[in-house]
C-alpha angles and dihedrals in degrees: 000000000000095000084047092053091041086050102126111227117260129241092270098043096048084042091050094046089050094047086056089062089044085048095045089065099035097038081053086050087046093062095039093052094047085059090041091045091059090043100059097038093046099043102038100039146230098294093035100049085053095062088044100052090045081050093052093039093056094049092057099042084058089040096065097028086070105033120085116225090236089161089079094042079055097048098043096050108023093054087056092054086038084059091042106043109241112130098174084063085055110041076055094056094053096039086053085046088054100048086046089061104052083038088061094044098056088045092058103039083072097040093055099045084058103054097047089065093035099048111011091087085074090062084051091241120171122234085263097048084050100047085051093047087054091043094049093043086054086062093046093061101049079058088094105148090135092113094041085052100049090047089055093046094045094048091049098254108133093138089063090042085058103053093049086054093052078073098074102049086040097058096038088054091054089042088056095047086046089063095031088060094037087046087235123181132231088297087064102045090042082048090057102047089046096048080058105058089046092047089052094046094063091049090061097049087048091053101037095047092049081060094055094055092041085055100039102043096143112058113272105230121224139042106319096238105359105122096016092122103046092051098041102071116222093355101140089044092051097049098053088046097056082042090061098039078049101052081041088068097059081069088075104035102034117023104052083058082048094049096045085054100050091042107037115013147289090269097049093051082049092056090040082055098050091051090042089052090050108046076051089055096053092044101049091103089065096042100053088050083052086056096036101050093057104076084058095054095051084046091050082044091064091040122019117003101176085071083068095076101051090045096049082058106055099045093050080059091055096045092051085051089051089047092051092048089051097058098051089053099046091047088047104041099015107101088028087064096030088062087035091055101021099030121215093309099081095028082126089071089072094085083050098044091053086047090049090044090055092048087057098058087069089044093058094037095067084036093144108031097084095052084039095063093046092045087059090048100260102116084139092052089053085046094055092056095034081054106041081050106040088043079060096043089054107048082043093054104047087049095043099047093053090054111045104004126222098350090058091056097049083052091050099052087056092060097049083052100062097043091053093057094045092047085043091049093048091054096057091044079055110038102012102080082049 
């Protein structure tokens, strides 16, 4: 009994207990959207919540086009000088995390004020709609709470991490409330939404920075970042790397809502939105054990990577469950929540939302593959596949939406689906025994 009680927690247990916390914060941000989300659309309107979620949807294309994904530059390395007791190594990788991030940022501020005044005429945007987009994607980038993120899951603080992520939702939701009550327009929505990222930033950086000093309570000797690259093999090479797979992504989030929008109209990339947001809402469970799960694979990389197989298995198994879950509430409650949030105006949305739903499910079932690969050092592998796939979904969904509008894009994001999890699971088979 006593070796049974002192029995430490596996991969997936610790993983499933973090993503509780995770879980804990964005499940909290999963309810409170929801409410948010049926405030703006009902609120603003069909036509104006269209420009708004284009609005949004550009901001955070750009968003993640520019940041660096520096939490899982954190986790990688720092869990290998953690193991091995260095914390000046450590204290360096954080310090070059955090200069990554506010580097990005600068770089895509620019790069986002420039392409509202080079493209948003396509979405048939005013001056002033214009002039709003480059004014909330300047707030977006000053969101960098890539580094802060990276220090609380490293250290094993995802409760804390989840109550500073219960800030986002929280103060979306009052902002909401805020314009809802002063009958504000798409300024004071878009205000709102931008007032939240900068507020939670600063709750990450409190927290993280509590558990710094915490962790480092004796002084680090030696230059805060000089060396970090010599003695952090392939870093530079890894975080560009995780950048890429990363702006890859916005391929699936972002674009298809952009697409829909140049090629259709304002109030169809509204109703795309609302489905897209939905379908994230349902699968927020899966997603946080995806986070969550990745620290312990960077930790098994450093100390027994045959554990990573089994566990890659068993949470794809979870994720598939969740998926499955997903899909029979969604065809059984679907329409009925779509009228209750978005109202009957966007009643249209309810063939898509069961297509995205079923996308997702892929998406769930190979859950674990992609943080498997970078834990055991093949980000480029992941890119490769991310790239070879988003490069077809592209060039699919430009074609498909002209063609046949929303509904083409839904399909097609099913098939690149598919293919992304077949290419994914062909690269473990390949890499992971390794």
């Amino acid at each position: 009994m006593a070796d049974t009680a002192l029995k430490p927690e596996g991969p997936i247990k610790r993983a499933i207990r973090n993503a509780g916390w995770l879980l804990a914060g964005k499940g909290t941000g999963g309810v409170f959207s929801l409410f948010y989300l049926a405030l703006t659309a009902r609120s603003l309107g069909a036509e104006e919540f269209g420009i708004f979620a284009l609005i949004l949807s550009y901001g955070q294309a750009v968003t993640n086009l520019a940041q660096f994904q520096s939490w899982q530059t954190v986790v990688r390395y720092g869990a290998q000088h953690e193991a091995a007791e260095r914390p000046d190594k450590l204290l360096r990788i954080i310090v070059f995390a955090t200069l990554l991030d506010f580097g990005a940022a600068a770089a895509g501020t620019l790069l986002a004020i420039g392409g509202v005044y080079l493209i948003g005429g396509e979405f048939g945007w005013t001056e002033g709609d214009k002039n709003l987009a480059a004014l909330f994607c300047l707030s977006l980038l000053f969101g960098v709470r890539g580094a802060p993120t990276g220090v609380l899951r490293l250290f094993d603080r995802f409760d804390i991490a989840a109550y500073a992520e219960t800030v986002l939702p929280t103060m979306r939701l009052l902002g909401a409330l805020a314009a809802w009550a002063s009958g504000a327009s798409i300024a004071g929505y878009l205000a709102a939404w931008a007032a939240a990222e900068v507020v939670t930033t600063a709750a990450m950086w409190w927290a993280s920075l509590r558990e710094i000093r915490r962790k480092f309570r004796e002084p680090v000797a030696g230059s805060p970042i000089r060396g970090v690259i010599g003695e952090n093999e392939g870093l530079w090479a890894f975080a560009w790397t995780t950048n890429i797979n990363t702006s890859l992504n916005l391929v699936w989030k972002q674009f298809p809502v952009l697409v829909v929008g140049w090629a259709v109209d304002a109030v169809a990339a509204g109703g795309f939105r609302i489905a897209t947001q939905l379908v994230g809402a349902l699968n927020k469970p899966t997603i946080a054990l995806a986070r969550a799960i990745y620290p312990e694979f960077a930790k098994l990389a450093v100390v027994d990577k045959s554990l990573i197989q089994r566990t890659v298995v068993r949470a794809c198994l979870i994720g598939a469950a969740a998926g499955g879950v997903v899909l029979i509430i969604v065809l059984l409650a679907g329409k009925g929540v779509l009228e209750l949030i978005a109202g009957e105006d966007h009643l249209f949305v309810f063939p898509i939302l069961i297509i995205l739903t079923v996308a997702a499910m892929f998406d769930l079932s190979g859950v674990a593959i992609e943080p498997a690969l970078v834990a055991l050092g093949r980000p480029g592998t992941v890119l490769r596949v991310r790239g070879i796939t988003s490069i077809l979904y592209a060039v699919a969904l430009m074609w498909a939406v002209d063609v046949y509008g929303s509904l083409g894009a839904a399909v097609t994001t099913v098939g690149a689906s598919i293919l992304l999890l077949a290419l994914m699971l062909g690269a473990f088979r390949k890499y992971g025994a390794r």
